[in-house]
Structures are given as C-alpha cells and as structure tokens.
Tab-separated table of C-alpha atoms in Angstrom:
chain	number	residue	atom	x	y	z
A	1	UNK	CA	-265.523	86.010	19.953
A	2	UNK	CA	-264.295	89.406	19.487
A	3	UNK	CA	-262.586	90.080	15.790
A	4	UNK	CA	-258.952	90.032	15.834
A	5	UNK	CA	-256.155	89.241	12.464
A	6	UNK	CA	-255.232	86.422	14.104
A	7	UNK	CA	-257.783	83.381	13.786
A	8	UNK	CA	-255.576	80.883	15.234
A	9	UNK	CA	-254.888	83.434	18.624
A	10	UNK	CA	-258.610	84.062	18.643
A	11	UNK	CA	-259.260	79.809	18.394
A	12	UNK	CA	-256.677	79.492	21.194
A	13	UNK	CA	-258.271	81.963	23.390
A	14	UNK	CA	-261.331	80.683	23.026
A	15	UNK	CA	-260.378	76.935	24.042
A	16	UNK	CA	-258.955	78.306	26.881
A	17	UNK	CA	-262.199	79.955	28.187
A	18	UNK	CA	-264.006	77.046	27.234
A	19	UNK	CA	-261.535	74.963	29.665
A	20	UNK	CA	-261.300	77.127	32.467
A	21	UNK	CA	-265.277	77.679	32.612
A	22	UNK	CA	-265.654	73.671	32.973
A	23	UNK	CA	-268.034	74.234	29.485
A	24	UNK	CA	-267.105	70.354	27.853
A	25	UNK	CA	-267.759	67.226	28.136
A	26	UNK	CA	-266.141	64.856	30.611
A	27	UNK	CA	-265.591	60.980	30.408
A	28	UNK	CA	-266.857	59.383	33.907
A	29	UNK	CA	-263.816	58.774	36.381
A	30	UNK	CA	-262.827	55.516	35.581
A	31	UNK	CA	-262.057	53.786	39.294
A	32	UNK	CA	-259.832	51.288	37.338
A	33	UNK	CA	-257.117	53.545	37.090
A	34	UNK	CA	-256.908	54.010	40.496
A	35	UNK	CA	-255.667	50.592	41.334
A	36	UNK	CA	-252.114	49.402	40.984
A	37	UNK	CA	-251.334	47.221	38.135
A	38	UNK	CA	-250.973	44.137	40.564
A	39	UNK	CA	-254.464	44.838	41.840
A	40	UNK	CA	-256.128	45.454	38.418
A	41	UNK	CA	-254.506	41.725	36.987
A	42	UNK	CA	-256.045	40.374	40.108
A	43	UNK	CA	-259.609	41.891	39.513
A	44	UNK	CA	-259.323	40.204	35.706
A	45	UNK	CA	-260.355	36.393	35.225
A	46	UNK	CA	-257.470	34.321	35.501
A	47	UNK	CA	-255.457	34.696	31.806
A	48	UNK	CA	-254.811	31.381	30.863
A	49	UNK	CA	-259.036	31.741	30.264
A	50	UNK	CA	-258.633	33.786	27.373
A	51	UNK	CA	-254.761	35.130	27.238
A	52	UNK	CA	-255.996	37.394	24.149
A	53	UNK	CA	-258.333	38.854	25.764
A	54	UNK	CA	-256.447	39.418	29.210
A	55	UNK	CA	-253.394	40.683	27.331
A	56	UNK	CA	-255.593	43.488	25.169
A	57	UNK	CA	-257.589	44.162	28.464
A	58	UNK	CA	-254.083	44.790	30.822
A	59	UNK	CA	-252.724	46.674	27.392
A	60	UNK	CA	-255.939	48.963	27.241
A	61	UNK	CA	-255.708	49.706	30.983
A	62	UNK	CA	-251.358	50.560	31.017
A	63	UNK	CA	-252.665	53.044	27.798
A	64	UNK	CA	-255.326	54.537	29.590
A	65	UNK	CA	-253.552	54.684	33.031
A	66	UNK	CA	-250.629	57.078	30.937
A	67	UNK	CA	-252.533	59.321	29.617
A	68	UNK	CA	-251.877	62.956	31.114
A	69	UNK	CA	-254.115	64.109	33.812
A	70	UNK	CA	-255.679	67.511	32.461
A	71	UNK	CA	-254.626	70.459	33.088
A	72	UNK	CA	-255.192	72.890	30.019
A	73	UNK	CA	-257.120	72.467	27.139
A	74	UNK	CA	-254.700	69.830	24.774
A	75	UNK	CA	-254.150	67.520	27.784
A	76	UNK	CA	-257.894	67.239	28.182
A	77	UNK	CA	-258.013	66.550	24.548
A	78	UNK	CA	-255.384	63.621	24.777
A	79	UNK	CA	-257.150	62.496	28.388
A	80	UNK	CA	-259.919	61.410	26.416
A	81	UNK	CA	-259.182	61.019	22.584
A	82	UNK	CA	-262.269	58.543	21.788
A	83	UNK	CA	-264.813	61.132	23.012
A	84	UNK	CA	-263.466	64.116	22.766
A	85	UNK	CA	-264.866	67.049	24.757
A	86	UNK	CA	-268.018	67.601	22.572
A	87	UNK	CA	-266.417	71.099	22.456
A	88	UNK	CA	-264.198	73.933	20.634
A	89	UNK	CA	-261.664	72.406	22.742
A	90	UNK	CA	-261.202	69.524	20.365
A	91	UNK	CA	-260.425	71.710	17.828
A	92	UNK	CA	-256.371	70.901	18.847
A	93	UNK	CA	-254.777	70.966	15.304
A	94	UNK	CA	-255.942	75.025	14.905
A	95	UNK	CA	-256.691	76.798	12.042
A	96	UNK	CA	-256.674	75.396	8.101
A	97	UNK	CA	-257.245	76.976	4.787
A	98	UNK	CA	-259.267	73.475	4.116
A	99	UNK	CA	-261.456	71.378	6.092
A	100	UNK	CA	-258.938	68.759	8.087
A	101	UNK	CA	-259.986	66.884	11.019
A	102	UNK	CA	-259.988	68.199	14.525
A	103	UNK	CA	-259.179	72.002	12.873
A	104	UNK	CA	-261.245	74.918	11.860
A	105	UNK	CA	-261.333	76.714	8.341
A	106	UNK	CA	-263.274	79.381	7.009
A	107	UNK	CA	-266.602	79.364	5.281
A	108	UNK	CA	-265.699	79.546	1.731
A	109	UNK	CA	-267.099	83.099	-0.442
A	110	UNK	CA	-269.151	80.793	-2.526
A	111	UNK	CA	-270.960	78.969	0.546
A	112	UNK	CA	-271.100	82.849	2.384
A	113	UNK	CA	-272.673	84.188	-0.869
A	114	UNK	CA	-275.201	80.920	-0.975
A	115	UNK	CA	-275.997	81.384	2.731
A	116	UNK	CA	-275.891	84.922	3.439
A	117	UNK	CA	-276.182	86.681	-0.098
A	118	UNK	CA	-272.789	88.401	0.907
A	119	UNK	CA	-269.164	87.778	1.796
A	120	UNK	CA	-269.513	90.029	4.932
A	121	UNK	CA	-272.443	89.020	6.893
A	122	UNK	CA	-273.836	90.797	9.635
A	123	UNK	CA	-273.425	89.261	13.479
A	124	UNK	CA	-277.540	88.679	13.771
A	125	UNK	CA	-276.672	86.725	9.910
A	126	UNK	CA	-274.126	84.714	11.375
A	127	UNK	CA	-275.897	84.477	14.867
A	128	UNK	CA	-279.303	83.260	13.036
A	129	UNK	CA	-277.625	80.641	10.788
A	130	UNK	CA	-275.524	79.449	13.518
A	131	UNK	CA	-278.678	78.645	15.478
A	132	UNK	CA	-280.639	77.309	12.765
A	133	UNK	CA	-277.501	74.361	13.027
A	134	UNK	CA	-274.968	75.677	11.006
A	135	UNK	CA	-272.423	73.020	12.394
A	136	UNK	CA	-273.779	69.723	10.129
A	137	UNK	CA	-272.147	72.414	7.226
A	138	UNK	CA	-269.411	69.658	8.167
A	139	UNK	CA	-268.639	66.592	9.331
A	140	UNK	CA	-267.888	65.994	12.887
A	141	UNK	CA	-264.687	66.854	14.262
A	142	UNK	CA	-263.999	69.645	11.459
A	143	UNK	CA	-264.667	73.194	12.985
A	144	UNK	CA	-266.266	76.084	10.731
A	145	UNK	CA	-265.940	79.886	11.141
A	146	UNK	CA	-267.335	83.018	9.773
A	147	UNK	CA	-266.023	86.314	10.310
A	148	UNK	CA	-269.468	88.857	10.635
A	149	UNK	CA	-269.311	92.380	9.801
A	150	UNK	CA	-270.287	96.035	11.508
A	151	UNK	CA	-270.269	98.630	8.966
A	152	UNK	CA	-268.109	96.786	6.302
A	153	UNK	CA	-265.467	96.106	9.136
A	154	UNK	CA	-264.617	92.540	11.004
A	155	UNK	CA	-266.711	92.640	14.388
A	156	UNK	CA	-266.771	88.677	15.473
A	157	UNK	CA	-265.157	85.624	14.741
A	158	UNK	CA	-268.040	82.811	14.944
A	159	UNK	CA	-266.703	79.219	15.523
A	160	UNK	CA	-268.982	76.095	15.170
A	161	UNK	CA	-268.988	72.316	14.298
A	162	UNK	CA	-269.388	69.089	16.245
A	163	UNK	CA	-267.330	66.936	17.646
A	164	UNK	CA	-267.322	63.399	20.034
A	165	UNK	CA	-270.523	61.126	19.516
C-alpha cells in the first residue's frame, strides 16, 4: 500500500480492495438457513430425544440465520466470526499502538533494528522479510505493519499477520 499519515485510512482502504476483489476466504453456503424455522425443527430428530441438544441446535441456527448478509468488509467479518476471512479484512478493530486482537500495530524500533539493522527499511527489506513469513512475528488474528523507506522518506505501508484457522 502506498504511504500515507494516516495508518488507520490506509488499513481501511486496503480492506476495502481486499473485499471488492473477492481476495478472502468464504464459509460454504450453509442450505440450512434457507429453510423457515418450521421446516428446519422438522428436519431435527424429534426434541423430547435429547431437548438439550435440540434446544442448542434450533439456538445455533436462529444465531446464524441473523447474522447480516455481506455487503462491505465488517459485515463479512460478523457473517462469519468463527473463521474469519483468512484476510486483512479481519483486521475490524483498526489500528493499535500495541498488539490487540483482530487490530494491527507497528513493528516496534527494537524488533525493526533486530530485523532490518534500521528503523527505516527499504521496500525490497520489508518485501523480503515479509516473504520469508514475517506474519508468525504474531499470533493469529493480530495484524503487523512496517512502514519502508525511499530515500529516508515513507514509500509503503506493509500489512501482514494471520488470521482464521
């Protein structure tokens, strides 16, 4: 991504592409969900079998059936919260000065100076590193970037990480 001051508008921009190109991870369609409540009960087996289980079943399916349909990147996030989108979409809660789930943060100097011998690496630095799997620097579902350098100004915003299973 092209440098610009504002990480967060840069993040957002980028989520959008990543939407509108189709470039995530989608859960199956679940053909559940397109029966009526009356129909799905009458698929179950009869709930005086196991009521626990029927209840939690009918429960999971009402939960499932009201989730939004997507139509931008944060309803596609809350379409499918278990699996996220295995993407830079999932990275809904935006930018942080610390690592916090579902949100990217910068690179700290120290790890930049470890990795890179420098606090302003050059795009083939950050390019190279990034390839070499830069995103287990975290856990999953907590983003990473690194702003590269062109003669000893910002030139790219790099975003990485992994997210969903």
């Amino acid at each position: 991504m092209n440098y610009q001051a504002d990480v967060n508008a840069a993040l957002q921009q980028l989520r959008q592409q990543i939407y509108d190109r189709g470039e995530y991870y989608r859960e199956p369609r679940d053909v559940d969900l397109d029966l009526t409540e009356e129909e799905f009960r009458a698929s179950l087996a009869p709930r005086h079998t196991d009521p626990k289980r029927y209840d939690a079943t009918v429960e999971d399916w009402l939960e499932r059936k009201s989730r939004p349909a997507p139509v931008d990147p944060d309803t596609l996030v809350t379409a499918q919260p278990h699996s996220g989108t295995h993407s830079i979409i999932d990275m809904a809660n935006g930018v942080s000065n610390q690592p916090t789930f579902a949100t990217v943060s910068p690179l700290p100097a120290d790890n930049l100076i470890s990795t890179f011998g420098i606090v302003t690496p050059s795009t083939g630095q950050v390019q190279a590193w990034m390839s070499a799997d830069a995103a287990s620097e975290r856990d999953r579902w907590i983003g990473t970037y690194v702003i590269s350098y062109r003669d000893g100004q910002p030139d790219h915003i790099h975003f990485c990480g992994h997210s969903g299973d």
